[in-house]
Amino acid sequence: LRFRSTFGADFTDVFEGVFADEYTIRNNGGQNSASNYNSNFMHLQLENTLTYNREIGDHNFQVLAGNSFINDKYVTSYSYGSNFPTNTFLYYNMFAAQSEIYNTSSFERSQMVSFFGRFHYNYKDRYIFQATMRGDGASTLAEGYKWASFPSASVAWRMSEEDFLSDVDFISDMKLRLSYGTSGKRSIDPYKTQGLFYQSVYTWGDETPANGYFPATISNDSLKWETTATTDLGLDIRLFKNRISLSFD
């Protein structure tokens, strides 16, 4: 019995500051201006597996069970302003801008949890069977469609171990195999299942402008896993002491 746990982390921080005084080509004798941009990305991944091996005579069994967790977070902010009272602020005191003030920020977070298992059986390295099952859950998908299961199975027959091929010297190995499996894809950005609102400024006559919001995207409550099923029948042959390898699918 063997237990294995792996953890990985990826962190990225970006800061970009730009200052242009009034005598630059950009401002052409007008007002000084500055901007700064910040972004932070964090990726965390944890995977745990438990493996059990057992041999009973010519029978070999292996059972594996595990789970994994992935967490991604992305945060950005951007500020722009002009007409600063002094150039010494550069791009560090954006609140001192007196005109053309613009601020925006964003936040994205997604998570994925998986549970999986595999059973492998081998008899004399002649008859091989393997079955797997995994269940994946993704936060980016719509309610009721976040989880999906993906089974697969395969069988193989090593014909070169049979008596009727034992005298064929030029065949080093011959294996007939059949497999069927499903896989899933979730190429959907966070919050695409939800309707989003954007901010806009509204004015009526000479009144003071007021902030308002309008629907920018329509919610989609049917976004789910994209599932692909594959069936394969193949033959692998190695000839003349493994000098030549052939595969047919």
Coordinates of N, CA and C in Angstrom, one line a residue:
L1 N 0.8 -1.2 0.0 CA 0.0 0.0 0.0 C 0.9 1.2 0.0
R2 N 0.6 2.2 -0.9 CA 1.5 3.3 -1.0 C 0.6 4.6 -1.2
F3 N 0.9 5.6 -0.4 CA 0.2 6.9 -0.4 C 1.1 7.9 -1.0
R4 N 0.6 8.8 -1.9 CA 1.4 9.8 -2.5 C 0.6 11.1 -2.5
S5 N 1.3 12.2 -2.1 CA 0.6 13.5 -2.1 C 1.6 14.5 -2.8
T6 N 1.1 15.3 -3.7 CA 1.9 16.3 -4.4 C 1.1 17.6 -4.4
F7 N 1.9 18.7 -4.2 CA 1.4 20.0 -4.1 C 2.2 20.9 -5.0
G8 N 1.5 21.8 -5.8 CA 2.2 22.7 -6.7 C 1.6 24.1 -6.6
A9 N 2.4 25.1 -6.7 CA 1.9 26.5 -6.6 C 2.6 27.3 -7.6
D10 N 1.9 28.3 -8.2 CA 2.4 29.2 -9.2 C 1.9 30.6 -8.9
F11 N 2.8 31.6 -8.6 CA 2.4 32.9 -8.3 C 3.0 33.9 -9.3
T12 N 2.2 34.8 -9.8 CA 2.8 35.8 -10.7 C 2.2 37.2 -10.3
D13 N 3.2 38.1 -10.0 CA 2.8 39.5 -9.7 C 3.4 40.5 -10.7
V14 N 2.6 41.4 -11.2 CA 3.0 42.3 -12.2 C 2.6 43.7 -11.8
F15 N 3.6 44.7 -11.9 CA 3.3 46.1 -11.6 C 3.9 46.9 -12.8
E16 N 3.1 47.8 -13.3 CA 3.6 48.6 -14.4 C 3.1 50.1 -14.1
G17 N 4.1 51.0 -14.0 CA 3.8 52.4 -13.8 C 4.3 53.3 -14.9
V18 N 3.5 54.2 -15.3 CA 3.9 55.1 -16.4 C 3.6 56.6 -16.0
F19 N 4.6 57.4 -16.1 CA 4.4 58.9 -15.8 C 4.9 59.7 -17.0
A20 N 4.1 60.7 -17.4 CA 4.5 61.6 -18.5 C 4.2 63.0 -18.0
D21 N 5.3 63.8 -18.0 CA 5.1 65.2 -17.6 C 4.5 66.0 -18.7
E22 N 4.2 67.3 -18.5 CA 3.6 68.1 -19.5 C 4.4 68.4 -20.7
Y23 N 5.7 68.2 -20.7 CA 6.6 68.5 -21.8 C 6.9 67.3 -22.7
T24 N 6.3 66.1 -22.4 CA 6.5 65.0 -23.2 C 5.7 65.1 -24.5
I25 N 6.0 64.2 -25.5 CA 5.3 64.2 -26.8 C 3.9 63.8 -26.5
R26 N 3.6 62.9 -25.6 CA 2.3 62.5 -25.3 C 1.4 63.6 -24.9
N27 N 1.9 64.5 -24.0 CA 1.0 65.5 -23.4 C 1.2 66.9 -24.2
N28 N 2.3 67.0 -24.9 CA 2.5 68.2 -25.8 C 2.2 69.5 -25.1
G29 N 2.8 69.7 -23.9 CA 2.7 71.0 -23.2 C 1.4 71.1 -22.4
G30 N 0.6 70.1 -22.4 CA -0.7 70.1 -21.6 C -0.4 69.7 -20.2
Q31 N -1.3 68.9 -19.7 CA -1.2 68.4 -18.3 C -0.4 67.1 -18.2
N32 N 0.3 67.0 -17.0 CA 1.0 65.8 -16.8 C 0.0 64.7 -16.6
S33 N 0.4 63.4 -16.7 CA -0.5 62.3 -16.5 C 0.3 61.1 -16.0
A34 N -0.4 60.1 -15.4 CA 0.2 58.9 -14.9 C -0.8 57.8 -14.9
S35 N -0.3 56.6 -14.9 CA -1.1 55.4 -14.8 C -0.3 54.3 -14.1
N36 N -1.0 53.4 -13.5 CA -0.4 52.2 -12.9 C -1.3 51.0 -13.1
Y37 N -0.7 49.9 -13.3 CA -1.4 48.6 -13.5 C -0.8 47.5 -12.6
N38 N -1.7 46.8 -11.9 CA -1.3 45.7 -11.0 C -2.1 44.5 -11.4
S39 N -1.4 43.3 -11.4 CA -2.1 42.1 -11.6 C -1.4 41.0 -10.7
N40 N -2.3 40.1 -10.2 CA -1.8 39.0 -9.3 C -2.5 37.7 -9.8
F41 N -1.7 36.7 -10.0 CA -2.2 35.4 -10.4 C -1.7 34.4 -9.5
M42 N -2.6 33.5 -9.0 CA -2.3 32.4 -8.1 C -2.9 31.1 -8.6
H43 N -2.1 30.1 -8.7 CA -2.5 28.7 -9.1 C -2.1 27.8 -8.1
L44 N -3.0 27.0 -7.5 CA -2.7 26.0 -6.5 C -3.3 24.7 -6.9
Q45 N -2.5 23.6 -6.8 CA -2.9 22.3 -7.2 C -2.5 21.2 -6.1
L46 N -3.4 20.4 -5.7 CA -3.1 19.4 -4.7 C -3.6 18.1 -5.3
E47 N -2.8 17.0 -5.2 CA -3.3 15.7 -5.7 C -2.8 14.6 -4.7
N48 N -3.8 13.7 -4.4 CA -3.5 12.6 -3.4 C -3.9 11.3 -4.1
T49 N -3.0 10.3 -4.0 CA -3.3 9.0 -4.6 C -2.9 7.9 -3.6
L50 N -3.7 6.8 -3.6 CA -3.5 5.7 -2.7 C -3.5 4.4 -3.6
T51 N -2.4 3.7 -3.6 CA -2.2 2.6 -4.6 C -2.0 1.3 -3.8
Y52 N -2.7 0.3 -4.2 CA -2.6 -1.1 -3.6 C -2.2 -2.1 -4.7
N53 N -1.1 -2.8 -4.4 CA -0.7 -3.9 -5.4 C -0.8 -5.3 -4.7
R54 N -1.2 -6.3 -5.4 CA -1.3 -7.6 -4.8 C -1.1 -8.6 -5.9
E55 N -0.3 -9.6 -5.6 CA 0.0 -10.8 -6.5 C -0.5 -12.1 -5.9
I56 N -1.3 -12.8 -6.6 CA -1.7 -14.1 -6.2 C -1.4 -15.1 -7.3
G57 N -0.3 -15.8 -7.1 CA 0.2 -16.7 -8.2 C 0.5 -15.9 -9.4
D58 N -0.1 -16.3 -10.5 CA 0.1 -15.6 -11.8 C -0.8 -14.4 -12.0
H59 N -1.6 -14.1 -11.0 CA -2.6 -13.0 -11.1 C -2.0 -11.8 -10.4
N60 N -2.1 -10.6 -11.1 CA -1.5 -9.4 -10.5 C -2.7 -8.4 -10.5
F61 N -2.9 -7.7 -9.4 CA -3.9 -6.7 -9.2 C -3.3 -5.4 -8.8
Q62 N -3.9 -4.3 -9.3 CA -3.5 -3.0 -8.8 C -4.7 -2.1 -8.7
V63 N -4.9 -1.5 -7.6 CA -6.1 -0.6 -7.4 C -5.5 0.8 -7.0
L64 N -6.0 1.8 -7.6 CA -5.6 3.2 -7.3 C -6.8 4.0 -7.1
A65 N -6.8 4.9 -6.1 CA -7.8 5.8 -5.8 C -7.2 7.1 -5.4
G66 N -7.8 8.2 -5.9 CA -7.3 9.5 -5.6 C -8.2 10.7 -5.8
N67 N -7.7 11.8 -5.4 CA -8.5 13.1 -5.7 C -7.5 14.2 -5.9
S68 N -8.0 15.2 -6.6 CA -7.2 16.4 -6.9 C -8.1 17.7 -6.7
F69 N -7.4 18.8 -6.4 CA -8.0 20.1 -6.2 C -7.2 21.1 -6.9
I70 N -7.9 22.0 -7.7 CA -7.2 23.1 -8.4 C -7.9 24.4 -8.1
N71 N -7.2 25.4 -7.7 CA -7.7 26.7 -7.4 C -7.0 27.8 -8.2
D72 N -7.7 28.6 -9.0 CA -7.0 29.7 -9.7 C -7.7 31.0 -9.3
K73 N -6.9 32.0 -9.1 CA -7.4 33.4 -8.8 C -6.6 34.4 -9.5
Y74 N -7.3 35.4 -10.2 CA -6.6 36.4 -11.0 C -7.3 37.7 -10.6
V75 N -6.5 38.7 -10.1 CA -6.9 40.0 -9.7 C -6.1 41.1 -10.5
T76 N -6.8 42.1 -11.0 CA -6.2 43.2 -11.7 C -6.8 44.5 -11.2
S77 N -6.0 45.6 -11.4 CA -6.4 46.9 -11.1 C -5.7 47.9 -12.0
Y78 N -6.4 48.9 -12.5 CA -5.8 49.9 -13.4 C -6.3 51.3 -13.0
S79 N -5.4 52.3 -12.9 CA -5.7 53.6 -12.6 C -5.0 54.6 -13.5
Y80 N -5.8 55.6 -13.9 CA -5.2 56.7 -14.8 C -5.7 58.0 -14.3
G81 N -4.9 59.0 -14.4 CA -5.3 60.4 -14.0 C -4.3 61.4 -14.6
S82 N -4.7 62.7 -14.6 CA -3.9 63.7 -15.2 C -4.0 65.0 -14.3
N83 N -3.2 66.0 -14.6 CA -3.2 67.2 -13.9 C -2.9 67.0 -12.4
F84 N -1.7 66.4 -12.2 CA -1.2 66.3 -10.8 C -0.5 67.6 -10.3
P85 N -0.7 67.9 -9.1 CA -0.1 69.2 -8.6 C 1.4 69.2 -8.7
T86 N 2.1 68.1 -8.7 CA 3.6 68.1 -8.7 C 4.0 66.8 -9.5
N87 N 5.1 66.9 -10.2 CA 5.6 65.8 -10.9 C 6.3 64.7 -10.0
T88 N 6.6 65.1 -8.8 CA 7.3 64.2 -7.9 C 6.5 63.0 -7.4
F89 N 5.2 63.1 -7.6 CA 4.3 62.0 -7.3 C 4.5 60.8 -8.2
L90 N 5.0 61.1 -9.4 CA 5.1 60.1 -10.5 C 3.8 59.3 -10.6
Y91 N 3.8 58.0 -10.5 CA 2.6 57.2 -10.6 C 2.2 56.5 -9.3
Y92 N 2.8 57.1 -8.2 CA 2.5 56.4 -6.9 C 1.4 57.0 -6.1
N93 N 0.9 58.2 -6.4 CA -0.2 58.8 -5.7 C -1.3 59.2 -6.7
M94 N -2.0 58.2 -7.1 CA -3.0 58.4 -8.2 C -4.2 59.2 -7.7
F95 N -4.4 59.2 -6.3 CA -5.5 60.0 -5.8 C -5.3 61.5 -5.9
A96 N -4.1 61.9 -6.2 CA -3.8 63.3 -6.4 C -4.2 63.9 -7.7
A97 N -4.6 63.0 -8.7 CA -5.1 63.5 -10.0 C -6.3 64.3 -9.9
Q98 N -6.3 65.4 -10.7 CA -7.4 66.4 -10.6 C -8.3 66.3 -11.8
S99 N -8.0 65.6 -12.8 CA -8.9 65.4 -14.0 C -8.6 64.1 -14.7
E100 N -9.5 63.7 -15.6 CA -9.4 62.5 -16.4 C -9.1 61.3 -15.5
I101 N -9.8 61.2 -14.4 CA -9.6 60.2 -13.4 C -10.4 58.9 -13.9
Y102 N -9.7 57.8 -13.9 CA -10.3 56.6 -14.4 C -9.7 55.4 -13.6
N103 N -10.6 54.6 -13.0 CA -10.2 53.4 -12.2 C -11.0 52.2 -12.6
T104 N -10.3 51.1 -12.7 CA -11.0 49.8 -13.0 C -10.3 48.7 -12.3
S105 N -11.0 47.6 -12.1 CA -10.4 46.4 -11.4 C -11.2 45.2 -11.9
S106 N -10.7 44.1 -11.7 CA -11.3 42.8 -12.0 C -10.9 41.7 -11.1
F107 N -11.7 40.7 -10.9 CA -11.5 39.6 -10.1 C -12.0 38.3 -10.7
E108 N -11.2 37.3 -10.8 CA -11.7 36.0 -11.3 C -11.2 34.9 -10.4
R109 N -12.1 33.9 -10.2 CA -11.7 32.8 -9.4 C -12.4 31.5 -9.9
S110 N -11.7 30.4 -10.1 CA -12.3 29.2 -10.5 C -11.6 28.0 -9.7
Q111 N -12.4 27.0 -9.6 CA -12.0 25.8 -8.8 C -12.5 24.6 -9.5
M112 N -11.7 23.5 -9.4 CA -12.0 22.2 -9.9 C -11.6 21.1 -8.9
V113 N -12.5 20.2 -8.7 CA -12.3 19.1 -7.8 C -12.5 17.8 -8.6
S114 N -11.7 16.8 -8.4 CA -11.7 15.5 -9.1 C -11.6 14.4 -8.2
F115 N -12.3 13.3 -8.4 CA -12.1 12.0 -7.7 C -12.0 11.0 -8.8
F116 N -11.0 10.1 -8.6 CA -10.7 9.1 -9.7 C -10.3 7.8 -9.1
G117 N -10.5 6.7 -9.9 CA -10.1 5.4 -9.4 C -9.7 4.5 -10.6
R118 N -8.8 3.6 -10.4 CA -8.4 2.7 -11.5 C -8.2 1.3 -11.0
F119 N -8.6 0.3 -11.8 CA -8.4 -1.1 -11.4 C -7.7 -1.7 -12.6
H120 N -6.6 -2.4 -12.3 CA -5.7 -3.0 -13.3 C -5.5 -4.5 -12.9
Y121 N -5.8 -5.4 -13.9 CA -5.6 -6.8 -13.7 C -4.7 -7.4 -14.8
N122 N -3.8 -8.3 -14.4 CA -2.8 -8.8 -15.4 C -2.7 -10.3 -15.0
Y123 N -2.9 -11.2 -16.0 CA -2.6 -12.6 -15.8 C -1.5 -13.0 -16.7
K124 N -0.4 -13.4 -16.1 CA 0.8 -13.9 -16.8 C 1.3 -12.9 -17.9
D125 N 1.0 -11.6 -17.8 CA 1.3 -10.6 -18.8 C 0.7 -11.0 -20.1
R126 N -0.3 -11.8 -20.1 CA -1.0 -12.3 -21.3 C -2.4 -11.7 -21.5
Y127 N -3.1 -11.7 -20.5 CA -4.5 -11.1 -20.5 C -4.5 -9.9 -19.6
I128 N -4.8 -8.8 -20.1 CA -4.7 -7.5 -19.4 C -6.1 -6.8 -19.4
F129 N -6.5 -6.4 -18.3 CA -7.8 -5.6 -18.2 C -7.6 -4.4 -17.3
Q130 N -8.1 -3.3 -17.7 CA -8.0 -2.0 -16.9 C -9.3 -1.2 -17.1
A131 N -9.8 -0.7 -15.9 CA -11.0 0.1 -15.9 C -10.7 1.3 -15.0
T132 N -11.2 2.5 -15.5 CA -11.0 3.7 -14.7 C -12.3 4.5 -14.7
M133 N -12.5 5.3 -13.6 CA -13.6 6.1 -13.4 C -13.2 7.4 -12.8
R134 N -13.6 8.5 -13.3 CA -13.3 9.8 -12.6 C -14.5 10.7 -12.7
G135 N -14.7 11.4 -11.6 CA -15.7 12.4 -11.5 C -15.1 13.8 -11.3
D136 N -15.5 14.7 -12.2 CA -14.9 16.1 -12.1 C -16.0 17.1 -11.9
G137 N -15.7 18.1 -11.0 CA -16.6 19.2 -10.8 C -15.9 20.5 -11.0
A138 N -16.5 21.4 -11.8 CA -15.9 22.7 -12.2 C -16.8 23.8 -11.8
S139 N -16.3 24.8 -11.1 CA -17.1 25.9 -10.6 C -17.5 26.8 -11.8
T140 N -16.9 26.8 -12.9 CA -17.2 27.7 -14.0 C -18.4 27.2 -14.8
L141 N -19.0 26.0 -14.5 CA -20.1 25.6 -15.3 C -21.4 25.9 -14.6
A142 N -22.5 25.7 -15.2 CA -23.8 26.2 -14.7 C -24.3 25.2 -13.6
E143 N -25.2 25.8 -12.8 CA -25.7 25.0 -11.7 C -26.5 23.7 -12.3
G144 N -26.2 22.6 -11.6 CA -26.8 21.4 -12.1 C -26.0 20.7 -13.2
Y145 N -24.9 21.3 -13.7 CA -24.0 20.7 -14.7 C -22.6 20.8 -14.3
K146 N -22.3 21.1 -13.1 CA -20.9 21.3 -12.6 C -20.2 20.0 -12.6
W147 N -20.9 18.9 -12.3 CA -20.3 17.6 -12.1 C -20.6 16.6 -13.3
A148 N -19.6 15.8 -13.6 CA -19.8 14.8 -14.7 C -18.8 13.7 -14.4
S149 N -19.2 12.5 -14.9 CA -18.4 11.2 -14.7 C -17.9 10.8 -16.1
F150 N -16.7 10.2 -16.0 CA -16.0 9.8 -17.3 C -15.4 8.4 -17.1
P151 N -16.1 7.4 -17.5 CA -15.6 6.0 -17.4 C -14.8 5.6 -18.6
S152 N -13.9 4.6 -18.4 CA -13.2 4.1 -19.5 C -12.7 2.7 -19.2
A153 N -12.5 1.8 -20.2 CA -12.1 0.5 -20.0 C -11.3 0.0 -21.2
S154 N -10.4 -1.0 -20.9 CA -9.5 -1.5 -22.0 C -9.2 -3.0 -21.7
V155 N -9.1 -3.8 -22.7 CA -8.6 -5.1 -22.6 C -7.5 -5.4 -23.7
A156 N -6.6 -6.3 -23.3 CA -5.5 -6.6 -24.2 C -5.2 -8.1 -24.1
W157 N -4.8 -8.6 -25.3 CA -4.4 -10.0 -25.3 C -3.0 -10.1 -26.0
R158 N -2.0 -10.5 -25.2 CA -0.7 -10.7 -25.7 C -0.6 -12.0 -26.4
M159 N -0.8 -12.0 -27.7 CA -0.9 -13.3 -28.4 C 0.5 -14.0 -28.5
S160 N 1.5 -13.2 -28.4 CA 2.9 -13.8 -28.5 C 3.2 -14.7 -27.3
E161 N 2.4 -14.7 -26.3 CA 2.6 -15.5 -25.1 C 1.9 -16.9 -25.3
E162 N 1.1 -17.0 -26.3 CA 0.3 -18.2 -26.5 C 1.2 -19.3 -27.2
D163 N 0.8 -20.5 -27.0 CA 1.6 -21.7 -27.5 C 1.7 -21.7 -29.0
F164 N 0.6 -21.3 -29.7 CA 0.6 -21.4 -31.2 C 1.5 -20.3 -31.8
L165 N 2.1 -19.4 -31.0 CA 3.1 -18.5 -31.6 C 4.5 -18.6 -30.9
S166 N 4.6 -19.6 -30.1 CA 5.8 -19.7 -29.3 C 7.0 -20.1 -30.2
D167 N 6.7 -20.8 -31.3 CA 7.8 -21.2 -32.2 C 8.0 -20.3 -33.4
V168 N 7.3 -19.1 -33.4 CA 7.6 -18.1 -34.4 C 8.6 -17.2 -33.9
D169 N 9.9 -17.4 -34.3 CA 11.0 -16.7 -33.7 C 11.1 -15.2 -34.1
F170 N 10.6 -14.9 -35.3 CA 10.8 -13.5 -35.7 C 9.8 -12.5 -35.0
I171 N 8.8 -13.1 -34.4 CA 7.8 -12.2 -33.6 C 8.3 -12.1 -32.2
S172 N 8.7 -10.9 -31.8 CA 9.1 -10.7 -30.5 C 8.0 -10.4 -29.5
D173 N 7.0 -9.7 -30.1 CA 5.8 -9.4 -29.2 C 4.6 -9.1 -30.2
M174 N 3.4 -9.5 -29.8 CA 2.2 -9.2 -30.5 C 1.1 -9.1 -29.6
K175 N 0.4 -7.9 -29.6 CA -0.7 -7.6 -28.6 C -1.9 -7.1 -29.4
L176 N -3.0 -7.7 -29.1 CA -4.3 -7.2 -29.7 C -5.0 -6.4 -28.5
R177 N -5.5 -5.2 -28.8 CA -6.1 -4.4 -27.7 C -7.4 -3.7 -28.2
L178 N -8.3 -3.5 -27.2 CA -9.5 -2.9 -27.5 C -9.8 -1.9 -26.3
S179 N -10.2 -0.7 -26.6 CA -10.5 0.2 -25.5 C -11.7 1.1 -25.8
Y180 N -12.3 1.6 -24.8 CA -13.4 2.6 -24.9 C -13.3 3.5 -23.7
G181 N -13.4 4.8 -24.0 CA -13.3 5.8 -22.9 C -14.0 7.1 -23.2
T182 N -14.3 7.8 -22.2 CA -14.9 9.2 -22.3 C -14.0 10.2 -21.6
S183 N -14.0 11.4 -22.1 CA -13.2 12.5 -21.5 C -14.0 13.8 -21.6
G184 N -13.7 14.7 -20.8 CA -14.4 15.9 -20.7 C -13.6 17.2 -20.9
K185 N -14.2 18.2 -21.3 CA -13.5 19.5 -21.6 C -14.4 20.6 -21.0
R186 N -13.7 21.6 -20.4 CA -14.5 22.7 -19.7 C -13.8 24.0 -20.1
S187 N -13.7 24.3 -21.4 CA -13.0 25.5 -21.8 C -14.0 26.7 -21.7
I188 N -14.3 27.1 -20.5 CA -15.3 28.2 -20.2 C -14.6 29.1 -19.2
D189 N -14.6 30.4 -19.4 CA -14.0 31.3 -18.5 C -15.0 31.5 -17.3
P190 N -14.5 31.9 -16.2 CA -15.3 32.1 -15.0 C -16.5 33.1 -15.3
Y191 N -17.6 32.9 -14.7 CA -18.8 33.8 -14.7 C -19.5 33.9 -16.1
K192 N -19.1 33.0 -17.0 CA -19.8 33.1 -18.3 C -21.2 32.5 -18.2
T193 N -21.6 31.8 -17.2 CA -22.9 31.3 -17.0 C -23.8 32.4 -16.4
Q194 N -23.3 33.5 -16.0 CA -24.0 34.6 -15.3 C -24.2 35.8 -16.2
G195 N -25.3 36.5 -16.1 CA -25.4 37.8 -16.8 C -24.6 38.9 -16.2
L196 N -23.9 39.6 -17.0 CA -23.0 40.6 -16.4 C -23.6 42.0 -16.7
F197 N -23.3 43.0 -15.8 CA -23.7 44.3 -16.0 C -22.4 45.2 -16.1
Y198 N -22.5 46.2 -17.0 CA -21.5 47.2 -17.2 C -21.9 48.5 -16.7
Q199 N -21.0 49.3 -16.3 CA -21.3 50.7 -15.7 C -21.2 51.7 -16.9
S200 N -22.1 52.7 -16.8 CA -22.2 53.7 -17.7 C -22.6 55.0 -17.0
V201 N -22.3 56.2 -17.6 CA -22.7 57.5 -17.1 C -23.9 58.0 -17.9
Y202 N -24.9 58.4 -17.1 CA -26.1 59.0 -17.7 C -26.3 60.4 -17.3
T203 N -26.8 61.2 -18.2 CA -27.1 62.6 -17.9 C -28.5 63.0 -18.5
W204 N -29.2 63.8 -17.8 CA -30.5 64.3 -18.3 C -30.4 65.9 -18.3
G205 N -30.3 66.4 -19.4 CA -30.2 67.9 -19.5 C -28.9 68.4 -18.9
D206 N -29.1 69.4 -18.0 CA -27.9 70.0 -17.4 C -27.7 69.4 -16.0
E207 N -28.3 68.3 -15.7 CA -28.1 67.7 -14.4 C -26.7 67.1 -14.2
T208 N -26.3 66.8 -13.0 CA -25.1 66.2 -12.7 C -25.1 64.8 -13.2
P209 N -24.0 64.3 -13.9 CA -24.0 63.0 -14.4 C -24.1 61.9 -13.3
A210 N -24.8 60.9 -13.6 CA -25.0 59.8 -12.6 C -24.6 58.5 -13.2
N211 N -24.0 57.6 -12.3 CA -23.6 56.3 -12.8 C -24.8 55.4 -12.9
G212 N -24.8 54.5 -13.9 CA -25.9 53.6 -14.1 C -25.3 52.3 -14.6
Y213 N -26.1 51.2 -14.7 CA -25.6 49.9 -15.1 C -26.6 49.4 -16.2
F214 N -26.1 48.6 -17.1 CA -26.9 48.0 -18.2 C -26.4 46.6 -18.4
P215 N -27.3 45.7 -18.8 CA -26.9 44.3 -19.0 C -26.0 44.2 -20.3
A216 N -24.9 43.6 -20.1 CA -23.9 43.5 -21.2 C -23.9 42.1 -21.8
T217 N -24.1 41.1 -21.0 CA -24.2 39.7 -21.5 C -25.4 39.0 -20.9
I218 N -25.9 38.0 -21.6 CA -27.1 37.2 -21.2 C -26.6 36.0 -20.5
S219 N -27.2 35.7 -19.4 CA -26.8 34.5 -18.6 C -27.2 33.2 -19.4
N220 N -26.4 32.2 -19.2 CA -26.5 30.9 -19.9 C -26.5 29.8 -18.8
D221 N -27.6 29.3 -18.5 CA -27.7 28.3 -17.4 C -27.6 26.8 -17.9
S222 N -27.1 26.7 -19.1 CA -27.0 25.3 -19.7 C -25.6 24.9 -20.1
L223 N -24.6 25.7 -19.7 CA -23.2 25.4 -20.0 C -22.8 24.2 -19.2
K224 N -22.3 23.2 -19.9 CA -21.9 22.0 -19.2 C -20.6 21.4 -19.8
W225 N -20.2 20.2 -19.3 CA -19.0 19.6 -19.8 C -19.2 19.2 -21.2
E226 N -18.2 19.4 -22.0 CA -18.1 18.9 -23.4 C -17.5 17.5 -23.3
T227 N -18.3 16.5 -23.6 CA -17.9 15.1 -23.5 C -17.6 14.4 -24.8
T228 N -16.5 13.7 -24.9 CA -16.1 13.0 -26.1 C -15.9 11.5 -25.7
A229 N -16.4 10.6 -26.6 CA -16.3 9.2 -26.4 C -15.4 8.6 -27.5
T230 N -14.5 7.8 -27.2 CA -13.6 7.2 -28.2 C -13.5 5.7 -28.0
T231 N -13.6 5.0 -29.2 CA -13.4 3.5 -29.2 C -12.2 3.2 -30.1
D232 N -11.4 2.3 -29.7 CA -10.2 2.0 -30.4 C -9.9 0.5 -30.4
L233 N -9.6 0.0 -31.6 CA -9.2 -1.4 -31.8 C -7.8 -1.4 -32.4
G234 N -6.8 -2.0 -31.8 CA -5.5 -1.9 -32.3 C -4.7 -3.2 -32.2
L235 N -3.6 -3.2 -33.0 CA -2.7 -4.4 -32.9 C -1.3 -3.8 -32.9
D236 N -0.5 -4.3 -31.9 CA 0.9 -3.9 -31.8 C 1.8 -5.1 -32.1
I237 N 2.8 -4.9 -33.0 CA 3.7 -6.0 -33.3 C 5.2 -5.6 -33.2
R238 N 6.0 -6.4 -32.7 CA 7.4 -6.1 -32.7 C 8.1 -7.4 -33.3
L239 N 9.0 -7.1 -34.2 CA 9.6 -8.2 -35.0 C 11.2 -8.1 -34.8
F240 N 11.7 -9.3 -35.0 CA 13.2 -9.5 -35.1 C 13.9 -8.8 -33.9
K241 N 13.6 -9.4 -32.7 CA 14.1 -8.9 -31.5 C 13.9 -7.4 -31.2
N242 N 12.7 -7.0 -31.5 CA 12.3 -5.6 -31.3 C 13.0 -4.6 -32.2
R243 N 13.6 -5.0 -33.3 CA 14.2 -4.1 -34.2 C 13.1 -3.4 -35.0
I244 N 12.0 -4.0 -35.2 CA 10.9 -3.3 -36.0 C 9.6 -3.3 -35.2
S245 N 9.0 -2.2 -35.1 CA 7.8 -2.0 -34.4 C 6.7 -1.5 -35.3
L246 N 5.5 -2.1 -35.2 CA 4.4 -1.8 -36.0 C 3.1 -1.7 -35.1
S247 N 2.3 -0.7 -35.4 CA 1.1 -0.4 -34.7 C -0.1 -0.2 -35.7
F248 N -1.2 -0.8 -35.5 CA -2.4 -0.6 -36.4 C -3.5 -0.2 -35.5
D249 N -4.3 0.8 -35.9 CA -5.4 1.3 -35.1 C -6.6 1.5 -36.1

